[in-house]
């Protein structure tokens, strides 16, 4: 039992630390995922949506700290039972997502490791088993040093997490796992490679044959049956290849200009997924930097999911020398975690990407 508890302790501790650090690198992204869970039609607790970012920061820091506390043996009873409560809650969420197909990605490992809802659920079941082992054999969760050293390690970890969270919130994630990272080409990210795996579907055809309902299964072809057609049900049995970038458009008055704009040698994108939630003070600095870019021969555009009325007010108020195009809000949230933010592209390749606090760092 001692060795089983020891193995469980290391697996659980390391997984919680890794999972927490990945999400701590991008707490804004995790908050978007929490907003999905809180929304109507999922858990139906929309009053928590405005607090999603604060909750995400607390959860991911707690995840990291509990992993460290488990490994060093700091307050083992509190640690193990806290882990048990957390994993029970996560297991409920992942089961709910998988069974009801409500949230297609739990965000357990952020954008670094994508898991399907059922994969996330099975992962949580495995962790639940390991943590139950820890609760049963809690007497074997020994300390690695004296109390003051253990407490010092935990306090240093807490300070480090807080400072790291503050940094990524005021700038951008240190490591960008998304398909819009610097150096990525957007057009290439939208393309389908040759011989890419196609989705496979089962078609269950229901026919009335001599007064008896019979089902014939094919993978697309209409069956040759001497009977009366009743209905058909389609089930995806194998997912096809999905480009890392999809649903990306740059629209104005119903026309998509993405293809032509992504051919520009010098393009600056000012991105604000929701202008109603933007930091308006940032537009003063953005005005300065975009005027500088235009003077250097860059084409400047805005991209937002907000309506024309609101974007027009922002343009007029801050005397911006560019207009906004419409892009899907989810796509904009994926591109960059700052609202607003600035990207510099060369023929569709992202060369620079900055938080609104860092627009002065842009080089043209």
XYZ file of C-alpha atoms in Angstrom:
364
model
C 0.000 0.000 0.000
C 2.851 2.357 0.796
C 4.261 2.063 -2.723
C 0.836 2.353 -4.372
C 0.156 5.557 -2.416
C 3.605 6.867 -3.325
C 3.014 6.264 -7.040
C -0.474 7.783 -6.877
C 0.900 10.786 -5.037
C 3.471 11.559 -7.732
C 1.097 10.989 -10.651
C -1.669 13.139 -9.142
C 0.681 15.885 -7.959
C 2.513 16.205 -11.267
C -0.690 16.116 -13.339
C -2.326 18.821 -11.209
C 0.765 21.030 -11.441
C 1.065 20.599 -15.228
C -2.649 21.132 -15.824
C -2.697 24.198 -13.557
C 0.412 25.787 -15.081
C -0.899 25.333 -18.635
C -4.132 27.101 -17.696
C -2.265 29.708 -15.618
C -0.333 30.568 -18.769
C -3.686 31.528 -20.332
C -6.265 32.305 -17.606
C -8.314 34.420 -20.010
C -8.756 31.410 -22.282
C -9.852 29.271 -19.323
C -12.317 32.000 -18.305
C -13.921 31.779 -21.761
C -14.382 28.057 -21.154
C -15.969 28.754 -17.745
C -18.341 31.228 -19.390
C -19.508 28.379 -21.626
C -20.225 26.222 -18.588
C -22.015 29.056 -16.768
C -24.167 30.034 -19.767
C -27.845 29.280 -20.229
C -28.338 25.933 -21.866
C -25.375 24.403 -20.026
C -25.313 24.850 -16.217
C -27.646 27.844 -16.459
C -25.861 30.017 -13.873
C -25.258 33.158 -15.979
C -24.811 35.371 -12.897
C -21.325 33.861 -12.584
C -20.280 34.826 -16.127
C -18.996 38.316 -15.143
C -16.784 36.639 -12.520
C -15.392 33.945 -14.826
C -11.898 35.450 -15.019
C -11.554 35.791 -11.237
C -12.820 32.250 -10.736
C -10.442 30.896 -13.390
C -7.424 32.504 -11.680
C -8.394 31.138 -8.259
C -9.058 27.635 -9.622
C -5.811 27.306 -11.582
C -3.644 28.676 -8.763
C -5.358 26.314 -6.330
C -4.726 23.455 -8.776
C -0.995 24.203 -8.872
C -0.729 24.709 -5.113
C -2.558 21.487 -4.253
C -0.228 19.567 -6.558
C 2.824 21.074 -4.856
C 1.365 20.581 -1.373
C 0.751 16.914 -2.159
C 4.311 16.362 -3.371
C 5.956 18.072 -0.386
C 3.501 16.616 2.143
C 2.188 19.948 3.439
C -1.044 19.551 5.445
C -1.793 16.155 3.831
C -5.358 15.720 5.095
C -6.460 19.143 3.889
C -4.620 18.615 0.596
C -5.964 15.154 -0.193
C -9.570 15.982 0.695
C -9.366 19.228 -1.267
C -8.097 17.262 -4.260
C -10.940 14.798 -3.798
C -13.536 17.595 -3.782
C -11.981 19.223 -6.829
C -11.791 16.016 -8.874
C -15.381 15.052 -7.983
C -16.504 18.460 -9.279
C -14.370 18.185 -12.443
C -15.649 14.641 -13.067
C -19.231 15.885 -12.863
C -18.473 18.679 -15.344
C -16.727 16.425 -17.848
C -19.471 13.781 -17.632
C -22.117 16.456 -18.120
C -20.223 17.827 -21.129
C -19.733 14.391 -22.664
C -23.181 12.926 -22.030
C -25.169 15.996 -23.048
C -22.596 17.203 -25.625
C -22.754 20.707 -24.164
C -19.101 21.830 -24.084
C -16.950 20.062 -26.662
C -13.624 20.818 -24.945
C -13.325 21.039 -21.161
C -10.101 23.057 -21.363
C -8.400 20.726 -18.857
C -5.020 21.326 -20.490
C -5.889 24.587 -22.244
C -4.960 24.659 -25.927
C -1.828 22.579 -25.341
C -3.554 19.189 -25.288
C -7.009 18.876 -26.816
C -9.214 16.178 -25.316
C -12.670 15.088 -26.394
C -15.376 15.288 -23.702
C -15.279 11.518 -23.128
C -11.470 11.485 -22.997
C -11.633 14.237 -20.364
C -14.177 12.233 -18.375
C -12.086 9.033 -18.466
C -9.010 11.040 -17.441
C -10.924 12.409 -14.434
C -12.170 8.926 -13.508
C -8.556 7.696 -13.466
C -7.530 10.643 -11.279
C -10.522 10.047 -9.013
C -9.392 6.457 -8.450
C -5.844 7.586 -7.641
C -7.082 10.242 -5.216
C -9.345 7.715 -3.482
C -6.223 5.581 -3.037
C -4.588 8.606 -1.396
C -7.532 9.094 0.984
C -7.451 5.429 1.995
C -3.692 5.433 2.511
C -3.331 8.989 3.724
C -1.016 7.907 6.560
C 1.589 7.087 3.916
C 1.610 10.669 2.528
C 4.781 11.648 4.363
C 6.500 15.022 4.533
C 9.740 15.617 2.645
C 11.118 18.247 5.054
C 10.302 20.118 8.254
C 7.148 22.218 8.508
C 8.785 25.619 7.912
C 10.508 24.463 4.723
C 7.288 22.945 3.394
C 5.347 26.096 4.220
C 8.056 28.218 2.605
C 7.867 26.174 -0.616
C 4.082 26.575 -0.759
C 4.236 30.330 -0.071
C 6.911 30.814 -2.740
C 4.774 28.829 -5.180
C 1.766 31.014 -4.347
C 3.788 34.194 -4.884
C 5.160 32.843 -8.162
C 1.671 31.943 -9.396
C 0.281 35.381 -8.526
C 3.154 37.191 -10.261
C 2.889 34.944 -13.310
C -0.887 35.464 -13.532
C -0.416 39.218 -13.269
C 2.150 39.134 -16.090
C 0.049 37.147 -18.575
C -3.063 39.186 -17.811
C -1.265 42.447 -18.556
C 0.577 41.133 -21.591
C -0.082 37.849 -23.422
C 0.463 34.146 -22.636
C 4.160 33.330 -22.376
C 3.671 30.228 -24.545
C 1.105 30.446 -27.338
C -0.436 27.044 -28.109
C -3.064 28.378 -30.505
C -2.981 28.205 -34.329
C -2.566 32.011 -34.481
C 0.839 32.110 -32.809
C 3.618 34.315 -34.167
C 5.057 32.718 -37.299
C 1.816 30.957 -38.262
C 0.270 31.566 -41.670
C -3.502 31.936 -41.470
C -4.207 30.724 -45.009
C -2.100 27.614 -44.494
C -3.933 26.988 -41.238
C -7.250 27.009 -43.105
C -6.132 24.687 -45.906
C -6.953 21.002 -46.235
C -3.920 18.833 -47.005
C -4.127 16.349 -49.844
C -5.497 12.950 -48.856
C -6.736 14.365 -45.545
C -8.928 11.865 -43.641
C -12.597 12.386 -44.401
C -15.412 12.046 -41.896
C -17.189 8.695 -42.038
C -20.905 8.435 -41.332
C -23.267 5.525 -40.848
C -26.684 5.993 -42.427
C -29.440 3.934 -40.834
C -32.205 3.682 -43.425
C -35.609 2.629 -42.173
C -37.943 0.954 -44.650
C -41.356 -0.631 -44.402
C -40.994 -4.042 -46.047
C -44.204 -6.087 -46.306
C -45.627 -4.333 -43.268
C -42.482 -4.777 -41.173
C -39.986 -1.999 -40.373
C -36.420 -2.907 -41.265
C -33.181 -0.948 -40.926
C -30.380 -1.026 -43.515
C -27.016 0.508 -42.665
C -24.772 2.056 -45.339
C -22.050 4.670 -45.400
C -23.821 6.984 -47.792
C -25.306 4.976 -50.631
C -29.059 4.736 -50.908
C -29.888 1.051 -50.329
C -31.672 -0.993 -52.950
C -34.703 -2.187 -51.027
C -38.063 -3.450 -52.202
C -40.049 -1.476 -49.682
C -41.377 1.919 -48.616
C -38.837 4.454 -47.336
C -39.640 5.725 -43.819
C -36.663 7.717 -42.493
C -32.885 7.886 -42.155
C -30.607 8.644 -39.192
C -26.998 9.723 -39.576
C -24.242 8.984 -37.059
C -20.630 10.166 -37.347
C -18.398 7.192 -36.562
C -15.059 8.741 -37.462
C -14.134 12.408 -37.497
C -12.432 13.797 -40.546
C -9.502 16.177 -40.606
C -10.373 19.638 -39.354
C -8.000 22.491 -40.195
C -6.605 24.214 -37.090
C -8.096 27.491 -38.351
C -11.732 27.477 -39.427
C -14.664 29.888 -39.462
C -12.228 32.743 -40.125
C -13.688 35.584 -42.168
C -13.128 39.318 -42.525
C -16.518 40.648 -43.595
C -17.921 44.011 -44.485
C -21.460 44.491 -45.774
C -21.830 40.742 -46.159
C -18.723 40.279 -48.323
C -15.721 38.262 -47.146
C -12.412 40.068 -47.802
C -10.184 37.529 -46.009
C -8.566 36.135 -49.147
C -7.480 39.511 -50.523
C -6.458 41.019 -47.186
C -4.305 38.011 -46.332
C -2.285 38.731 -49.483
C -1.261 42.182 -48.247
C 2.493 42.632 -47.822
C 1.945 44.991 -44.912
C -1.194 44.522 -42.840
C -2.047 45.663 -39.323
C -5.085 44.189 -37.568
C -6.615 45.913 -34.556
C -8.645 43.179 -32.872
C -11.398 43.757 -30.324
C -13.740 40.794 -30.015
C -16.322 42.911 -28.169
C -15.953 46.695 -28.288
C -18.443 47.049 -25.431
C -15.947 45.242 -23.177
C -12.765 46.834 -24.546
C -10.357 48.917 -22.514
C -11.159 52.263 -24.140
C -8.036 53.999 -22.818
C -6.035 51.695 -25.079
C -7.449 53.273 -28.234
C -5.457 56.438 -27.642
C -2.203 54.484 -27.956
C -3.662 52.427 -30.812
C -4.470 55.645 -32.676
C -0.815 56.696 -32.400
C 0.626 53.358 -33.463
C -1.781 52.791 -36.367
C -1.113 56.290 -37.725
C 2.573 55.433 -37.592
C 1.933 52.159 -39.413
C -0.035 53.884 -42.171
C 2.752 56.384 -42.629
C 5.063 53.393 -43.194
C 2.802 52.006 -45.914
C 0.797 49.506 -43.908
C -2.879 48.817 -44.515
C -4.748 49.007 -41.197
C -8.074 47.347 -40.427
C -10.152 46.731 -37.336
C -11.764 43.359 -36.593
C -14.651 42.940 -34.170
C -17.857 41.023 -33.624
C -19.576 44.248 -32.515
C -22.166 45.973 -34.655
C -21.438 48.835 -37.058
C -23.051 51.414 -34.781
C -20.706 50.709 -31.878
C -17.598 50.394 -34.046
C -18.521 53.665 -35.764
C -18.723 55.427 -32.396
C -15.283 54.140 -31.409
C -13.782 55.230 -34.733
C -15.292 58.710 -34.381
C -14.471 59.187 -30.687
C -10.787 58.277 -31.042
C -10.399 59.635 -34.588
C -9.185 56.270 -35.849
C -8.007 56.247 -39.460
C -9.352 52.789 -40.269
C -12.667 50.949 -40.364
C -13.826 47.773 -38.657
C -14.686 44.493 -40.325
C -16.855 41.784 -38.832
C -15.286 38.529 -37.634
C -16.788 35.780 -35.493
C -16.315 36.470 -31.769
C -15.002 32.996 -30.970
C -12.394 33.282 -33.733
C -11.241 36.665 -32.395
C -11.002 35.313 -28.837
C -8.848 32.492 -30.193
C -6.549 34.802 -32.154
C -5.511 36.921 -29.184
C -6.474 37.184 -25.512
C -6.329 40.968 -25.279
C -9.282 43.269 -25.989
C -8.109 45.269 -27.921
C -4.868 43.905 -29.387
C -2.723 44.520 -32.464
C -1.322 42.052 -34.992
C 1.152 42.710 -37.796
C 0.977 40.368 -40.797
C 2.940 39.801 -43.987
C 1.009 37.895 -46.659
C -1.077 36.162 -43.998
C 1.851 35.275 -41.737
C 1.674 36.701 -38.210
C 4.896 38.604 -37.567
C 3.991 40.476 -34.393
C 1.178 40.175 -31.849
C 0.847 42.381 -28.779
C -1.439 43.160 -25.868
C -2.762 46.712 -25.806
C -0.293 47.454 -22.993
C 2.591 46.661 -25.363
C 1.644 48.481 -28.575
C 4.696 50.714 -28.205
C 6.862 47.614 -28.729
C 5.620 47.186 -32.309
C 8.229 47.724 -35.015
C 7.319 48.877 -38.529
